[in-house]
Amino acid sequence: MEERLKKQLDFILEIDKEKNIFRQTHLSGQGRNENDAEHAWHMAIMAYLLREYANKEVDIAKVMLMCLIHDIVEIEAGDTYAYDAENLKTQKAREDAAKEKIYAMLPDDQKQELIALFDEFEEYETAESKFAHAMDNMQPLLLNNSNGGRDWKEHEVTAKQVYGRQNKTKLGSETMFAVADQILQENIRKGNLKE
């Protein structure tokens, strides 16, 4: 087998491990914890369906690819819960080391392409990265809402913490932030989220 193809197939098998990285968020309807691959797939579909609500016109294929690859690094770095202040301190270093290791499996041109896309997502400067982040924020919010705030309650997350994350959604989509605000206000009223 040609070396390039072997590297690509090895990488494809490696990223199957993303299905074994479980997140704190539960599937809708009180389901089990979702895994990173499910989260990424869900975000990519959301991005496609909701693209008309991006603040600026975006290259939707690029946004979807960002959604699909953004958590591959967690195969090595592990999942960092959005409201875990201690682990958030080391997240960037862990994920940077992981991206070098995992993407190095690919042929050099594809390695560089995916690292650049991952870095663009992390830098949060382009319209595409801002909209991809809006999807990354909204997806667990929608699941948590469908579960009566189960994950917020389990982790004693406050409305202030969730708003801290959701306020960044505005950068990618004012419309989706308005939806997030409505969902959060409703969960505060129901007692699912502490003020």
mmCIF file of C-alpha atoms in Angstrom:
data_model
loop_
_atom_site.group_PDB
_atom_site.id
_atom_site.type_symbol
_atom_site.label_atom_id
_atom_site.label_comp_id
_atom_site.label_asym_id
_atom_site.label_seq_id
_atom_site.Cartn_x
_atom_site.Cartn_y
_atom_site.Cartn_z
ATOM 1 C CA MET A 1 0.000 0.000 0.000
ATOM 2 C CA GLU A 2 1.200 3.513 -0.795
ATOM 3 C CA GLU A 3 2.589 5.339 2.270
ATOM 4 C CA ARG A 4 0.214 8.311 1.920
ATOM 5 C CA LEU A 5 -2.855 6.084 1.880
ATOM 6 C CA LYS A 6 -1.537 4.029 4.805
ATOM 7 C CA LYS A 7 -1.117 7.209 6.892
ATOM 8 C CA GLN A 8 -4.626 8.362 6.007
ATOM 9 C CA LEU A 9 -6.163 5.002 6.909
ATOM 10 C CA ASP A 10 -4.196 4.847 10.172
ATOM 11 C CA PHE A 11 -5.487 8.319 11.094
ATOM 12 C CA ILE A 12 -9.048 7.331 10.191
ATOM 13 C CA LEU A 13 -8.818 4.350 12.528
ATOM 14 C CA GLU A 14 -7.186 6.468 15.258
ATOM 15 C CA ILE A 15 -10.017 8.998 15.303
ATOM 16 C CA ASP A 16 -12.504 6.196 15.902
ATOM 17 C CA LYS A 17 -11.277 6.519 19.504
ATOM 18 C CA GLU A 18 -13.209 9.802 19.723
ATOM 19 C CA LYS A 19 -16.318 7.649 20.169
ATOM 20 C CA ASN A 20 -14.868 6.546 23.537
ATOM 21 C CA ILE A 21 -14.401 10.060 24.941
ATOM 22 C CA PHE A 22 -17.516 10.701 27.006
ATOM 23 C CA ARG A 23 -18.634 14.201 27.870
ATOM 24 C CA GLN A 24 -20.509 15.508 30.919
ATOM 25 C CA THR A 25 -23.525 16.292 28.730
ATOM 26 C CA HIS A 26 -26.265 13.688 28.486
ATOM 27 C CA LEU A 27 -28.189 12.813 25.360
ATOM 28 C CA SER A 28 -31.672 14.277 25.058
ATOM 29 C CA GLY A 29 -34.502 12.663 26.960
ATOM 30 C CA GLN A 30 -32.348 11.701 29.976
ATOM 31 C CA GLY A 31 -30.096 9.478 27.855
ATOM 32 C CA ARG A 32 -26.555 8.352 28.606
ATOM 33 C CA ASN A 33 -23.555 10.695 28.413
ATOM 34 C CA GLU A 34 -22.815 11.679 24.830
ATOM 35 C CA ASN A 35 -19.415 11.038 23.316
ATOM 36 C CA ASP A 36 -17.197 13.515 21.466
ATOM 37 C CA ALA A 37 -17.962 12.048 18.042
ATOM 38 C CA GLU A 38 -21.711 12.442 18.604
ATOM 39 C CA HIS A 39 -21.178 16.004 19.802
ATOM 40 C CA ALA A 40 -19.093 16.871 16.713
ATOM 41 C CA TRP A 41 -21.591 15.281 14.310
ATOM 42 C CA HIS A 42 -24.483 17.085 15.985
ATOM 43 C CA MET A 43 -22.674 20.441 15.808
ATOM 44 C CA ALA A 44 -21.848 19.976 12.116
ATOM 45 C CA ILE A 45 -25.485 19.267 11.232
ATOM 46 C CA MET A 46 -26.606 22.222 13.377
ATOM 47 C CA ALA A 47 -24.132 24.516 11.605
ATOM 48 C CA TYR A 48 -25.472 23.502 8.216
ATOM 49 C CA LEU A 49 -29.126 23.884 9.195
ATOM 50 C CA LEU A 50 -28.654 27.157 11.112
ATOM 51 C CA ARG A 51 -26.132 28.850 8.784
ATOM 52 C CA GLU A 52 -28.629 31.557 7.851
ATOM 53 C CA TYR A 53 -28.374 32.844 11.448
ATOM 54 C CA ALA A 54 -24.615 33.455 11.365
ATOM 55 C CA ASN A 55 -23.794 37.125 11.962
ATOM 56 C CA LYS A 56 -21.758 37.153 8.760
ATOM 57 C CA GLU A 57 -21.754 34.982 5.680
ATOM 58 C CA VAL A 58 -19.606 31.906 6.312
ATOM 59 C CA ASP A 59 -17.976 29.138 4.305
ATOM 60 C CA ILE A 60 -20.268 26.454 5.694
ATOM 61 C CA ALA A 61 -18.062 23.557 4.571
ATOM 62 C CA LYS A 62 -15.208 25.067 6.582
ATOM 63 C CA VAL A 63 -17.460 25.577 9.618
ATOM 64 C CA MET A 64 -18.684 21.978 9.419
ATOM 65 C CA LEU A 65 -15.131 20.653 9.187
ATOM 66 C CA MET A 66 -14.151 22.759 12.223
ATOM 67 C CA CYS A 67 -17.074 21.231 14.098
ATOM 68 C CA LEU A 68 -16.018 17.729 13.093
ATOM 69 C CA ILE A 69 -12.337 18.060 14.032
ATOM 70 C CA HIS A 70 -12.335 20.428 17.023
ATOM 71 C CA ASP A 71 -12.444 17.694 19.667
ATOM 72 C CA ILE A 72 -10.260 15.040 18.003
ATOM 73 C CA VAL A 73 -7.460 16.257 20.291
ATOM 74 C CA GLU A 74 -9.455 14.986 23.259
ATOM 75 C CA ILE A 75 -8.452 11.440 22.276
ATOM 76 C CA GLU A 76 -5.109 12.347 23.895
ATOM 77 C CA ALA A 77 -5.993 15.380 26.039
ATOM 78 C CA GLY A 78 -9.276 14.121 27.498
ATOM 79 C CA ASP A 79 -12.509 16.074 27.689
ATOM 80 C CA THR A 80 -12.425 19.277 29.713
ATOM 81 C CA TYR A 81 -15.808 20.161 31.161
ATOM 82 C CA ALA A 82 -16.794 23.706 30.207
ATOM 83 C CA TYR A 83 -17.252 24.723 33.858
ATOM 84 C CA ASP A 84 -14.223 22.957 35.377
ATOM 85 C CA ALA A 85 -12.064 25.956 36.299
ATOM 86 C CA GLU A 86 -9.093 23.867 37.407
ATOM 87 C CA ASN A 87 -8.776 21.738 34.259
ATOM 88 C CA LEU A 88 -9.457 24.724 32.002
ATOM 89 C CA LYS A 89 -6.105 26.139 33.179
ATOM 90 C CA THR A 90 -4.187 23.310 31.475
ATOM 91 C CA GLN A 91 -6.544 22.648 28.568
ATOM 92 C CA LYS A 92 -4.624 24.603 25.913
ATOM 93 C CA ALA A 93 -1.272 22.978 26.724
ATOM 94 C CA ARG A 94 -2.802 19.486 26.766
ATOM 95 C CA GLU A 95 -4.662 20.055 23.506
ATOM 96 C CA ASP A 96 -1.664 21.633 21.741
ATOM 97 C CA ALA A 97 0.470 18.595 22.594
ATOM 98 C CA ALA A 98 -2.331 16.289 21.474
ATOM 99 C CA LYS A 99 -2.837 18.035 18.124
ATOM 100 C CA GLU A 100 0.841 17.647 17.277
ATOM 101 C CA LYS A 101 0.758 13.942 18.106
ATOM 102 C CA ILE A 102 -2.533 13.029 16.438
ATOM 103 C CA TYR A 103 -2.310 15.135 13.280
ATOM 104 C CA ALA A 104 1.323 14.016 12.769
ATOM 105 C CA MET A 105 -0.138 10.677 11.696
ATOM 106 C CA LEU A 106 -1.382 12.287 8.461
ATOM 107 C CA PRO A 107 0.576 13.132 5.316
ATOM 108 C CA ASP A 108 2.252 16.508 5.919
ATOM 109 C CA ASP A 109 -0.087 18.573 3.714
ATOM 110 C CA GLN A 110 -3.183 17.239 5.493
ATOM 111 C CA LYS A 111 -1.507 17.557 8.876
ATOM 112 C CA GLN A 112 -0.835 21.245 8.202
ATOM 113 C CA GLU A 113 -4.364 21.796 6.858
ATOM 114 C CA LEU A 114 -6.112 20.282 9.876
ATOM 115 C CA ILE A 115 -3.803 21.934 12.409
ATOM 116 C CA ALA A 116 -4.454 25.301 10.729
ATOM 117 C CA LEU A 117 -8.205 24.650 10.893
ATOM 118 C CA PHE A 118 -7.998 23.579 14.547
ATOM 119 C CA ASP A 119 -5.926 26.687 15.367
ATOM 120 C CA GLU A 120 -8.379 28.940 13.517
ATOM 121 C CA PHE A 121 -11.217 27.470 15.579
ATOM 122 C CA GLU A 122 -9.281 28.028 18.808
ATOM 123 C CA GLU A 123 -8.243 31.610 17.926
ATOM 124 C CA TYR A 124 -11.906 32.664 17.631
ATOM 125 C CA GLU A 125 -11.227 35.475 15.120
ATOM 126 C CA THR A 126 -12.842 34.510 11.800
ATOM 127 C CA ALA A 127 -16.568 34.477 11.045
ATOM 128 C CA GLU A 128 -16.313 30.704 10.559
ATOM 129 C CA SER A 129 -14.656 30.059 13.932
ATOM 130 C CA LYS A 130 -17.123 32.313 15.734
ATOM 131 C CA PHE A 131 -20.092 30.519 14.184
ATOM 132 C CA ALA A 132 -18.552 27.088 14.900
ATOM 133 C CA HIS A 133 -18.109 28.159 18.537
ATOM 134 C CA ALA A 134 -21.735 29.300 18.638
ATOM 135 C CA MET A 135 -22.704 25.747 17.658
ATOM 136 C CA ASP A 136 -20.282 24.330 20.262
ATOM 137 C CA ASN A 137 -22.042 26.436 22.901
ATOM 138 C CA MET A 138 -25.601 25.798 21.724
ATOM 139 C CA GLN A 139 -25.436 22.034 21.249
ATOM 140 C CA PRO A 140 -24.933 21.100 24.934
ATOM 141 C CA LEU A 141 -27.327 23.881 25.968
ATOM 142 C CA LEU A 142 -30.092 22.312 23.860
ATOM 143 C CA LEU A 143 -29.393 18.870 25.318
ATOM 144 C CA ASN A 144 -29.271 20.194 28.864
ATOM 145 C CA ASN A 145 -32.540 22.039 28.327
ATOM 146 C CA SER A 146 -34.150 18.825 27.048
ATOM 147 C CA ASN A 147 -33.037 17.107 30.268
ATOM 148 C CA GLY A 148 -34.485 19.667 32.675
ATOM 149 C CA GLY A 149 -31.050 21.105 33.442
ATOM 150 C CA ARG A 150 -29.755 17.742 34.639
ATOM 151 C CA ASP A 151 -26.063 18.450 33.995
ATOM 152 C CA TRP A 152 -26.187 21.957 35.460
ATOM 153 C CA LYS A 153 -27.772 20.550 38.610
ATOM 154 C CA GLU A 154 -25.299 17.647 38.889
ATOM 155 C CA HIS A 155 -22.331 20.017 38.643
ATOM 156 C CA GLU A 156 -23.930 22.899 40.571
ATOM 157 C CA VAL A 157 -23.385 25.245 37.643
ATOM 158 C CA THR A 158 -24.759 28.767 38.042
ATOM 159 C CA ALA A 159 -26.566 30.955 35.553
ATOM 160 C CA LYS A 160 -23.606 33.345 35.676
ATOM 161 C CA GLN A 161 -21.265 30.556 34.529
ATOM 162 C CA VAL A 162 -23.540 29.516 31.673
ATOM 163 C CA TYR A 163 -24.031 33.121 30.583
ATOM 164 C CA GLY A 164 -20.250 33.556 30.642
ATOM 165 C CA ARG A 165 -20.021 30.846 27.989
ATOM 166 C CA GLN A 166 -23.178 31.748 26.074
ATOM 167 C CA ASN A 167 -22.280 35.445 25.814
ATOM 168 C CA LYS A 168 -19.612 34.336 23.319
ATOM 169 C CA THR A 169 -22.369 32.822 21.178
ATOM 170 C CA LYS A 170 -23.281 36.419 20.242
ATOM 171 C CA LEU A 171 -19.997 36.719 18.344
ATOM 172 C CA GLY A 172 -21.122 34.039 15.905
ATOM 173 C CA SER A 173 -24.888 34.458 15.966
ATOM 174 C CA GLU A 174 -26.970 37.117 17.688
ATOM 175 C CA THR A 175 -30.061 35.067 16.837
ATOM 176 C CA MET A 176 -28.771 31.939 18.538
ATOM 177 C CA PHE A 177 -27.751 33.960 21.583
ATOM 178 C CA ALA A 178 -31.338 35.250 21.826
ATOM 179 C CA VAL A 179 -32.519 31.620 21.795
ATOM 180 C CA ALA A 180 -29.927 30.707 24.451
ATOM 181 C CA ASP A 181 -31.044 33.628 26.616
ATOM 182 C CA GLN A 182 -34.673 32.531 26.362
ATOM 183 C CA ILE A 183 -33.730 28.940 27.301
ATOM 184 C CA LEU A 184 -31.605 30.109 30.239
ATOM 185 C CA GLN A 185 -34.284 32.446 31.591
ATOM 186 C CA GLU A 186 -36.819 29.632 31.430
ATOM 187 C CA ASN A 187 -34.456 27.260 33.294
ATOM 188 C CA ILE A 188 -33.775 29.888 35.963
ATOM 189 C CA ARG A 189 -37.542 30.331 36.468
ATOM 190 C CA LYS A 190 -38.018 26.552 36.752
ATOM 191 C CA GLY A 191 -35.190 26.257 39.279
ATOM 192 C CA ASN A 192 -33.047 24.108 36.961
ATOM 193 C CA LEU A 193 -30.259 26.670 37.035
ATOM 194 C CA LYS A 194 -29.130 28.577 40.130
ATOM 195 C CA GLU A 195 -28.782 32.346 39.853
#
